PDB file of C-alpha atoms in Angstrom:
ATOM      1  CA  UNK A   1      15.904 -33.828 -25.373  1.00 51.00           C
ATOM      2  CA  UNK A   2      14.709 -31.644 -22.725  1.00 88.00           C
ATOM      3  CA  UNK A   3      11.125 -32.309 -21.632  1.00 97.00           C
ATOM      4  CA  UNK A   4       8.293 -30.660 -19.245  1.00 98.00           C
ATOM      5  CA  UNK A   5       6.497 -32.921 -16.524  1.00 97.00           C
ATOM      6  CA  UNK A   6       3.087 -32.337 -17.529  1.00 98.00           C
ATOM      7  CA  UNK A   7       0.235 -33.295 -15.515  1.00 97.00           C
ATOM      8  CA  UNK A   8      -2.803 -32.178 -17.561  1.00 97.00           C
ATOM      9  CA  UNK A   9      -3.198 -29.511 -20.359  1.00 98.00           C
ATOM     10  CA  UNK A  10      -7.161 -27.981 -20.383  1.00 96.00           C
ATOM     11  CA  UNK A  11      -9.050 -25.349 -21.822  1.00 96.00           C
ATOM     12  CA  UNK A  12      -9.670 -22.337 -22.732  1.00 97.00           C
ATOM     13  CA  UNK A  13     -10.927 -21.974 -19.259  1.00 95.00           C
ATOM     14  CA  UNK A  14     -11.619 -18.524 -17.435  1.00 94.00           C
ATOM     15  CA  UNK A  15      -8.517 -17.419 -14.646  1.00 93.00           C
ATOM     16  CA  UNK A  16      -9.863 -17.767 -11.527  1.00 90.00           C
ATOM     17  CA  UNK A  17      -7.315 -15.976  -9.235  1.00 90.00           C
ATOM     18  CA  UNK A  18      -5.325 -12.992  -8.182  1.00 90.00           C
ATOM     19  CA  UNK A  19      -3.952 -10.401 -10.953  1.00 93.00           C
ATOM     20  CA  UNK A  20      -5.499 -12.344 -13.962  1.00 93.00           C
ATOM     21  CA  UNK A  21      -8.841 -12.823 -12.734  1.00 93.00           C
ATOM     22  CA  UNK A  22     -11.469 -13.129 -14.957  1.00 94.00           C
ATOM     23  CA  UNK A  23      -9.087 -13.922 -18.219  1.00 95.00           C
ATOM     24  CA  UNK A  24      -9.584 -16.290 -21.029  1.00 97.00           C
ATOM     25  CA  UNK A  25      -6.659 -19.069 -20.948  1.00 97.00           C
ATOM     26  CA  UNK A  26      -5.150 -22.109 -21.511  1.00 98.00           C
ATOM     27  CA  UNK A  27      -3.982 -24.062 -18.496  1.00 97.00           C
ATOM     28  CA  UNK A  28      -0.709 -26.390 -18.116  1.00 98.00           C
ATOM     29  CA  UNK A  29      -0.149 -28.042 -14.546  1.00 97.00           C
ATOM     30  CA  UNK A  30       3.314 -29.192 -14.154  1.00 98.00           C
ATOM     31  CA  UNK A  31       4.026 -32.056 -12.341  1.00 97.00           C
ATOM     32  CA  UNK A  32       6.129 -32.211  -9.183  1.00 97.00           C
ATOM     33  CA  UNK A  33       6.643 -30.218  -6.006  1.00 97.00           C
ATOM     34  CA  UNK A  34       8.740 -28.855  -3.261  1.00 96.00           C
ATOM     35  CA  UNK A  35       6.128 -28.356  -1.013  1.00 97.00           C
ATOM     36  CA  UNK A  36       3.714 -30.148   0.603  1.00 96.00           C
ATOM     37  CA  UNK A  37       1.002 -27.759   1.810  1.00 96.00           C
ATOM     38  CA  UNK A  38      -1.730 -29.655   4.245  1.00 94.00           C
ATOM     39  CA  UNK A  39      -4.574 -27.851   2.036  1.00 93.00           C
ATOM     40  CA  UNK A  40      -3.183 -28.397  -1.532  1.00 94.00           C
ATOM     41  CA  UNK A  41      -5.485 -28.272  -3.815  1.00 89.00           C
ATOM     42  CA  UNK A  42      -3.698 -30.039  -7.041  1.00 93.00           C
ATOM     43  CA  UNK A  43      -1.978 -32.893  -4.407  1.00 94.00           C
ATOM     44  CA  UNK A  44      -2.390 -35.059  -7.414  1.00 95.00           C
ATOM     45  CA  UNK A  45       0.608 -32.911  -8.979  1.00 96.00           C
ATOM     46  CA  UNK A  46       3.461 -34.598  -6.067  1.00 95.00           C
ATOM     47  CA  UNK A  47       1.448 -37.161  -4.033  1.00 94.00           C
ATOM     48  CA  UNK A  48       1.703 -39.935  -6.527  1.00 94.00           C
ATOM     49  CA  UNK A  49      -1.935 -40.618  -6.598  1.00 95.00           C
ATOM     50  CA  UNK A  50      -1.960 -39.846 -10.463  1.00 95.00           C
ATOM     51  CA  UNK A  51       1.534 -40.614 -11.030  1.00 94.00           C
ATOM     52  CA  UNK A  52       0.451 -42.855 -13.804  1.00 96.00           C
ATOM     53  CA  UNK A  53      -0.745 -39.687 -15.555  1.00 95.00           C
ATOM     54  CA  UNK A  54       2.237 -37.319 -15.928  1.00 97.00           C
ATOM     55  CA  UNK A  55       3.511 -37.240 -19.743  1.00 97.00           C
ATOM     56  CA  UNK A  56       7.312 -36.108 -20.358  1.00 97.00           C
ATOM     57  CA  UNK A  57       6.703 -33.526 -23.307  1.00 98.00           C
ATOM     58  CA  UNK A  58       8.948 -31.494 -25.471  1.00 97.00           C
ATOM     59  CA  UNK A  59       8.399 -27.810 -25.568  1.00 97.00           C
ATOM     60  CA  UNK A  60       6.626 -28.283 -28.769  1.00 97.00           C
ATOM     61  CA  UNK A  61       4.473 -30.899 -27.971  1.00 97.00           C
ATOM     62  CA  UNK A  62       3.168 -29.450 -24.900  1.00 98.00           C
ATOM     63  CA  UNK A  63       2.386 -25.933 -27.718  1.00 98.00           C
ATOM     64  CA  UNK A  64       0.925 -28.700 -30.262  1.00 98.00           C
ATOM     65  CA  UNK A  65      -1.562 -30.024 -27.781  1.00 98.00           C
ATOM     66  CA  UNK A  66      -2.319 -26.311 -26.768  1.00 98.00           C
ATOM     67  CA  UNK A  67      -3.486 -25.786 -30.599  1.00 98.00           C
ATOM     68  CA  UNK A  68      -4.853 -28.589 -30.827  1.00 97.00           C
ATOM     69  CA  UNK A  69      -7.390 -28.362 -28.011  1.00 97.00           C
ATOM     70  CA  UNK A  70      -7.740 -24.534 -27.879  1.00 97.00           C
ATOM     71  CA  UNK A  71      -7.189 -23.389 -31.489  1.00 96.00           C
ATOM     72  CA  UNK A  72      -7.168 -20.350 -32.201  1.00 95.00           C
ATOM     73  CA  UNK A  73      -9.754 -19.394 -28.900  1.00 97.00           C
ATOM     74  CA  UNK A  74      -6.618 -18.218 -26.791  1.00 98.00           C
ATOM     75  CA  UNK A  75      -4.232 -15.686 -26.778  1.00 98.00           C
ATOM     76  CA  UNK A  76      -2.806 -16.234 -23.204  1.00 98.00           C
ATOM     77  CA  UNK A  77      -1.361 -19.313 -21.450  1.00 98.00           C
ATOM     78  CA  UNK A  78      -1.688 -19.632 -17.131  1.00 97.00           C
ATOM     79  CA  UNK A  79       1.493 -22.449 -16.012  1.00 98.00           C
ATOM     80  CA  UNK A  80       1.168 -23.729 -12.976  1.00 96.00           C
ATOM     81  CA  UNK A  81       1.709 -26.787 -10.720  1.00 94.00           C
ATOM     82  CA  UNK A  82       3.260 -28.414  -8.577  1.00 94.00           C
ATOM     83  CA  UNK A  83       5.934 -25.729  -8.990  1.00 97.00           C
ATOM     84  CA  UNK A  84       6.766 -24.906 -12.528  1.00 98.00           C
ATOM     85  CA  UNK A  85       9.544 -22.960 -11.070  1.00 97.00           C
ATOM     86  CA  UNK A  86      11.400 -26.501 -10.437  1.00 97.00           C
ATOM     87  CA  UNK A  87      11.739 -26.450 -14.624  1.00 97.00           C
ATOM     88  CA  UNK A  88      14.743 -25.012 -16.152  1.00 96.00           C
ATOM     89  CA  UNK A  89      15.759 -24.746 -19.488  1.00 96.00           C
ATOM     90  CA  UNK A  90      12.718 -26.413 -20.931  1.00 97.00           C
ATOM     91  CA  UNK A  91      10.117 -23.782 -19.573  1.00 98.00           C
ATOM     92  CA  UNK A  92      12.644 -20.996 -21.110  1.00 97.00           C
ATOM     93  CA  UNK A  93      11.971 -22.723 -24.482  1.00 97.00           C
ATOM     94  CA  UNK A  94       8.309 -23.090 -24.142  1.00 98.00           C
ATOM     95  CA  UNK A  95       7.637 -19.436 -22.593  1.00 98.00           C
ATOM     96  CA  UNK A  96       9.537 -18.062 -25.636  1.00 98.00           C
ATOM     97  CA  UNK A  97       7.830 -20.690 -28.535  1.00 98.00           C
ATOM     98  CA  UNK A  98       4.586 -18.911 -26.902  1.00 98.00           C
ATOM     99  CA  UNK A  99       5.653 -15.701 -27.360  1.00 98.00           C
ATOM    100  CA  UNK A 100       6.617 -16.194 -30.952  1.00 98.00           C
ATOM    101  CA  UNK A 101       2.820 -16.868 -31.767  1.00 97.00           C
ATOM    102  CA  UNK A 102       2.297 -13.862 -29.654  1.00 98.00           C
ATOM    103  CA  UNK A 103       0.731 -15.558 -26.567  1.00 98.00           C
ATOM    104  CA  UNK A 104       1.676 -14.257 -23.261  1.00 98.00           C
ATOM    105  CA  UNK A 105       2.115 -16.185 -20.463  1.00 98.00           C
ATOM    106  CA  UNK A 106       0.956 -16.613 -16.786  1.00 97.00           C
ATOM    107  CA  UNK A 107       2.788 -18.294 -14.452  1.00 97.00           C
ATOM    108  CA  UNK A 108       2.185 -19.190 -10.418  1.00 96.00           C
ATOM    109  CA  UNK A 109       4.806 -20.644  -8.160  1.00 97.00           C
ATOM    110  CA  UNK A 110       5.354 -19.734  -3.864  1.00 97.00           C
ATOM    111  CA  UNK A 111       8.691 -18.147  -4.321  1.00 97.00           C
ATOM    112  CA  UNK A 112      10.875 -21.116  -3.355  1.00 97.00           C
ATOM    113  CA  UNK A 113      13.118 -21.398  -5.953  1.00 97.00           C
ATOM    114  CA  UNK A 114      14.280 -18.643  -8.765  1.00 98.00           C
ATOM    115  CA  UNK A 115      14.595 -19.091 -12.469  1.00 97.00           C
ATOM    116  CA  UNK A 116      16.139 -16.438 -14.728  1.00 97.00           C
ATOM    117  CA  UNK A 117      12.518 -17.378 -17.084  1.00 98.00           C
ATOM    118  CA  UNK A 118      10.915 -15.682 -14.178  1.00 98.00           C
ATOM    119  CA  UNK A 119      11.762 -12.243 -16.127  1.00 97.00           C
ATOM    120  CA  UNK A 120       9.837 -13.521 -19.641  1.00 98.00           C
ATOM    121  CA  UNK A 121       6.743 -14.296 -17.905  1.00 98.00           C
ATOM    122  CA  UNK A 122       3.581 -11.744 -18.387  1.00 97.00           C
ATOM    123  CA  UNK A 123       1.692 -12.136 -15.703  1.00 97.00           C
ATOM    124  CA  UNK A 124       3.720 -13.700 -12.747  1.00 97.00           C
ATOM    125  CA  UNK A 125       2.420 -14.407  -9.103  1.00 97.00           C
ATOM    126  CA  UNK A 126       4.606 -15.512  -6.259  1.00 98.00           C
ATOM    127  CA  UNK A 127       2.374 -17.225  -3.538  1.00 97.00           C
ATOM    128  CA  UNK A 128       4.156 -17.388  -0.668  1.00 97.00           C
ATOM    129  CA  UNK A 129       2.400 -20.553   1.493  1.00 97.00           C
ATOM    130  CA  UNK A 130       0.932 -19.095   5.420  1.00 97.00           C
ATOM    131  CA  UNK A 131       1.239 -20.897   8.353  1.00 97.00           C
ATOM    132  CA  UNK A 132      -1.828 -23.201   7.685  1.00 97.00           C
ATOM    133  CA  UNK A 133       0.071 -24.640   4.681  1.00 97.00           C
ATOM    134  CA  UNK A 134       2.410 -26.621   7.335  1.00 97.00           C
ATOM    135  CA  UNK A 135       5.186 -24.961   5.334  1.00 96.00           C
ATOM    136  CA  UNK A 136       7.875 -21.984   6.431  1.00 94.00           C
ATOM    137  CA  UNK A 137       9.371 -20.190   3.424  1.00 95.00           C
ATOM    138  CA  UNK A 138      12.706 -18.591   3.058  1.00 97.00           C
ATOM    139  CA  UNK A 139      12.076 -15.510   3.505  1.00 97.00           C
ATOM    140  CA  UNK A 140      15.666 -14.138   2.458  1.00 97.00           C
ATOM    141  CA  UNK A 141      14.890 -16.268  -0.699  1.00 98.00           C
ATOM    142  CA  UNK A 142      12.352 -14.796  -1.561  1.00 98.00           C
ATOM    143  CA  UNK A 143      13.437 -10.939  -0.234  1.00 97.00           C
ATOM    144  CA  UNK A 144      15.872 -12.050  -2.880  1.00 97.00           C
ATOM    145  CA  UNK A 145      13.567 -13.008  -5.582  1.00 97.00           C
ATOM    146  CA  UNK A 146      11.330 -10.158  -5.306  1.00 97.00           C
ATOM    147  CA  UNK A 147      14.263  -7.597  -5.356  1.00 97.00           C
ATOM    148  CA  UNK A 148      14.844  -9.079  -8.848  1.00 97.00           C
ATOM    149  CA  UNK A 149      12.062  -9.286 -10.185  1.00 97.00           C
ATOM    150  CA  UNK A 150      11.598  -5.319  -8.719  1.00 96.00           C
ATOM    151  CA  UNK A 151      14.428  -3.792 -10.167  1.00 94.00           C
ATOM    152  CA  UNK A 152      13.674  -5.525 -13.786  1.00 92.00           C
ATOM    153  CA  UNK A 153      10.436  -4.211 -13.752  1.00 89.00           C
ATOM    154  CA  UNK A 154       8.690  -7.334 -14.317  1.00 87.00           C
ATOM    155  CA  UNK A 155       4.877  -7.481 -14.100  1.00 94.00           C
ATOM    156  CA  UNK A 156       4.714  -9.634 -10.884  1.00 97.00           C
ATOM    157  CA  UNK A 157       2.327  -9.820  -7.749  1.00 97.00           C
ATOM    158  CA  UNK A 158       2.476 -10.969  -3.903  1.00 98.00           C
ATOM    159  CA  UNK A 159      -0.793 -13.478  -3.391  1.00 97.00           C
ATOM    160  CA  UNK A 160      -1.486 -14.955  -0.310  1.00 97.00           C
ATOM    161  CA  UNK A 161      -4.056 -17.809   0.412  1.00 97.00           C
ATOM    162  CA  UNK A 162      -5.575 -16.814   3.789  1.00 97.00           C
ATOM    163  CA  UNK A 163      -7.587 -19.849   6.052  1.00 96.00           C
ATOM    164  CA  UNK A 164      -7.507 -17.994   9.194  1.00 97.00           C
ATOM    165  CA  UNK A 165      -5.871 -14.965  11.746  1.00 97.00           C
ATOM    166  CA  UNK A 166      -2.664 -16.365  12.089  1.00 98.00           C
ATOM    167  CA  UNK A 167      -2.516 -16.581   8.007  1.00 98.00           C
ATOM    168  CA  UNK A 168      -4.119 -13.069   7.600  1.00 98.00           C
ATOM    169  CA  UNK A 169      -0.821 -11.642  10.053  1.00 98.00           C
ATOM    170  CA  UNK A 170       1.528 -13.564   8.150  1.00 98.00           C
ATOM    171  CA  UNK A 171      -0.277 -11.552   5.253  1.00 98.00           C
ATOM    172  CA  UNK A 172       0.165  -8.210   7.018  1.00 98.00           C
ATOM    173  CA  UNK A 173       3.954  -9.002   7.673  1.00 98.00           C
ATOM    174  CA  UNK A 174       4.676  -9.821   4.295  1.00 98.00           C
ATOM    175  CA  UNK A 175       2.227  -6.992   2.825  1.00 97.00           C
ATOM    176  CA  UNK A 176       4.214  -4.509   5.569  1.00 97.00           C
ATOM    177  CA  UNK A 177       8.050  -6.258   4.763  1.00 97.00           C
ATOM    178  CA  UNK A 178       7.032  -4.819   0.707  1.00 97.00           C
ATOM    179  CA  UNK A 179       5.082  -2.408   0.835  1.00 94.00           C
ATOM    180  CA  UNK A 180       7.711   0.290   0.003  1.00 94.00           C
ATOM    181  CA  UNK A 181       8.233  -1.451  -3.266  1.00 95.00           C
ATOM    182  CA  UNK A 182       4.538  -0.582  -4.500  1.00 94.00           C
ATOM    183  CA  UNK A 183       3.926  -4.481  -5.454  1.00 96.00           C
ATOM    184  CA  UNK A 184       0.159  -5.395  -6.202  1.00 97.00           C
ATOM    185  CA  UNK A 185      -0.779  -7.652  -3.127  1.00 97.00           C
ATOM    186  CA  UNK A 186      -3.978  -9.838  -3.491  1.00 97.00           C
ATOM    187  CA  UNK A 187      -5.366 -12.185  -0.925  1.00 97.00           C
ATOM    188  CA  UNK A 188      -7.246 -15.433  -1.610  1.00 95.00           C
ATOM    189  CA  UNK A 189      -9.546 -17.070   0.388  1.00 93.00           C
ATOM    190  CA  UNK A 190      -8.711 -20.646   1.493  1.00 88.00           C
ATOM    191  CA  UNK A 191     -10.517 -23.801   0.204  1.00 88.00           C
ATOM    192  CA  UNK A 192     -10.560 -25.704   3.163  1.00 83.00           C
ATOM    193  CA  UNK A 193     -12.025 -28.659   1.346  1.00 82.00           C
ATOM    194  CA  UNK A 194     -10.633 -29.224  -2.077  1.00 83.00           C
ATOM    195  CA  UNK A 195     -12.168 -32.712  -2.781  1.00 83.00           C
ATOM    196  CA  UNK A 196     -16.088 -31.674  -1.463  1.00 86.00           C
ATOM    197  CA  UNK A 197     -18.663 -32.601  -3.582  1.00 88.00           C
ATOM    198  CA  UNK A 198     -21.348 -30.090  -4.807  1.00 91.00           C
ATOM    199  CA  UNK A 199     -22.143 -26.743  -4.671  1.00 90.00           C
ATOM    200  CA  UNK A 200     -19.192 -25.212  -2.162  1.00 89.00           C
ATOM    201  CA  UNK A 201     -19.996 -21.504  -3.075  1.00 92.00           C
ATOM    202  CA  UNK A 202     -22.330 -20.996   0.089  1.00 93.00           C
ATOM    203  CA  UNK A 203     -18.955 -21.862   2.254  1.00 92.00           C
ATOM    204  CA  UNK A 204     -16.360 -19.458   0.158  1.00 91.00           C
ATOM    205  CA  UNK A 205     -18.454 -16.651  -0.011  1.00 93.00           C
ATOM    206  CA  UNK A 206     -18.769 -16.890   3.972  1.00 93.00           C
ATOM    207  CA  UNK A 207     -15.249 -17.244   4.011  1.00 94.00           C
ATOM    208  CA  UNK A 208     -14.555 -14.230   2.143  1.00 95.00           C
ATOM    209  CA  UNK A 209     -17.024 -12.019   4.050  1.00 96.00           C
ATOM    210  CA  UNK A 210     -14.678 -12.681   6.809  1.00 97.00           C
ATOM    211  CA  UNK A 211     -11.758 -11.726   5.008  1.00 97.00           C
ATOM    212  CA  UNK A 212     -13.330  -8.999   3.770  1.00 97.00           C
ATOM    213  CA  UNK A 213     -13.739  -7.801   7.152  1.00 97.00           C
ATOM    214  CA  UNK A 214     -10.498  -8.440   8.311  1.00 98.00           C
ATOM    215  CA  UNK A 215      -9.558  -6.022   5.830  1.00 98.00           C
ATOM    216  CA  UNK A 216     -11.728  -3.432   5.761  1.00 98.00           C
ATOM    217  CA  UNK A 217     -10.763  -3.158   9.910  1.00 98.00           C
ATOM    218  CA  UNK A 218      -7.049  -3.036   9.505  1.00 98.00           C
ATOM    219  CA  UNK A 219      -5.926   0.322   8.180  1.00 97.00           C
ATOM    220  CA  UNK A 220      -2.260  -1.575   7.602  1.00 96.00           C
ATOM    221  CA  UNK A 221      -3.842  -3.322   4.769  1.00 98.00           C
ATOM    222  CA  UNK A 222      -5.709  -0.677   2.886  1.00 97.00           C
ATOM    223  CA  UNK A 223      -3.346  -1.666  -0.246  1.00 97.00           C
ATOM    224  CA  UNK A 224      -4.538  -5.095  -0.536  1.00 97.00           C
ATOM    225  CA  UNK A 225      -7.337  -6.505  -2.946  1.00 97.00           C
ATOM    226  CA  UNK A 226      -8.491  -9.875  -1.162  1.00 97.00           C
ATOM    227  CA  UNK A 227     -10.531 -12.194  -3.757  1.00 94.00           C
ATOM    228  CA  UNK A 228     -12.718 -15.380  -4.162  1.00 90.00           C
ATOM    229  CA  UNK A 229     -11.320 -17.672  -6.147  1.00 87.00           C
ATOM    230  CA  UNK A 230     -13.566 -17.013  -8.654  1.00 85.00           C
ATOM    231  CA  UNK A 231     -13.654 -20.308 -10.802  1.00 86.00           C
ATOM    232  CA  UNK A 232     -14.374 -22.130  -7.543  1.00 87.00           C
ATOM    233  CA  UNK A 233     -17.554 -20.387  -7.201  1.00 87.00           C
ATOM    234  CA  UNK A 234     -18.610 -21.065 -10.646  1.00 87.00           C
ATOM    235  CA  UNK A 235     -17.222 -24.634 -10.660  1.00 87.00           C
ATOM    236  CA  UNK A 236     -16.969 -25.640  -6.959  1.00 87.00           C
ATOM    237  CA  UNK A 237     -14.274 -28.287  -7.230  1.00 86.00           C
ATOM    238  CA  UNK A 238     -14.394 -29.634 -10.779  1.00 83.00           C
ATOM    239  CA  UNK A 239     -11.224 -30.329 -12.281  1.00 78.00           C
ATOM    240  CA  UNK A 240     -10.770 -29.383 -16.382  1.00 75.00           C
ATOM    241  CA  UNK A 241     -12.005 -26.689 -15.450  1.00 75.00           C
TER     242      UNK A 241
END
């Protein structure tokens, strides 16, 4: 039977980030990841520290466990990871069990690998990873994934977590390489400490008066919305959350 690696299902929760900012959803983190970006914030999804935790789950049992902790408080569902987009067949099934109880779906993943699902998904961010992330992306992988996704007229966005200059002119290659195409670009500011304790708004708000700077200078970026993450200022670095 085909199962999902899930790491932890939580909520209803607010969306912190990017085009879904500020909506009322469930969460499921997937387990398991092609990357390994130096400032991950869910490491616990590939690093094995919490290896002990990740539950093999059917499609429907993921959905029951939605109900069960979320009822009927929800009506939209944010997937992410790890990389969901490692998943096959068995995110197909639960994207369209959600859709039969009208829920739409969310979904985040960096553009390394395509899925044909990618096209049921609501609201679907590719995050390609900058420089700081210790990672290079394929960037004729994911021309090639965001041609798709283009011509089918998905509902899709370009996010990019920025830590510093050299991430912001990644940002402005990538926001220049697709701008033609009209794509909604957001850009996140970087959590450069995702296991501080406390209060970490005071550092991400300074963080994003930079960025906000950097893009209110550059008239080559006039298209792009760059955002806190928004739960992380409420929430600093709880996890459930």
């Amino acid at each position: 039977m085909s199962k999902i690696p899930v790491m932890e299902i939580f909520g209803p929760t607010i969306q912190g980030e990017g085009m879904v900012m500020g909506r009322k959803s469930m969460f499921v983190r997937t387990a398991g990841c092609d990357y390994k970006c130096s400032w991950c914030d869910s490491a616990f999804t590939w690093d094995g520290s919490e290896k002990e935790k990740i539950r093999m789950m059917t499609p429907l049992e993921v959905f029951q466990k939605l109900k069960e902790l979320g009822g009927n408080n929800f009506n939209h569902v944010t997937i992410t990871g790890g990389n969901p987009a490692l998943i096959g067949e068995p995110m197909k099934e639960f994207i369209e069990l959600l859709h039969k109880s009208n829920i739409e779906v969310g979904l985040e993943t960096q553009g390394s690998k395509w899925q044909d699902w990618f096209y049921l998904v609501d609201d679907l961010t590719i995050s390609p990873k900058p420089p700081s992330s210790g990672m290079k992306p394929d960037l004729e992988l994911l021309d090639d994934i965001v041609l798709k996704l283009f011509h089918f007229k998905s509902n899709f966005s370009l996010k990019i977590v920025v830590f510093d200059d050299v991430d912001f002119d990644y940002a402005k290659m990538l926001n220049h390489r697709y701008m033609k195409h009209n794509i909604p670009f957001f850009l996140s500011v970087g959590n450069s400490n995702p296991g501080e304790d406390g209060d970490i708004s005071s550092r991400l708000l300074h963080s994003l008066d930079w960025l906000w700077g950097k893009v209110l200078d550059d008239p080559d970026m006039n298209n792009v919305r760059p955002l806190p993450q928004l739960h992380a200022l409420v929430w600093s670095n709880k996890r459930g959350v």
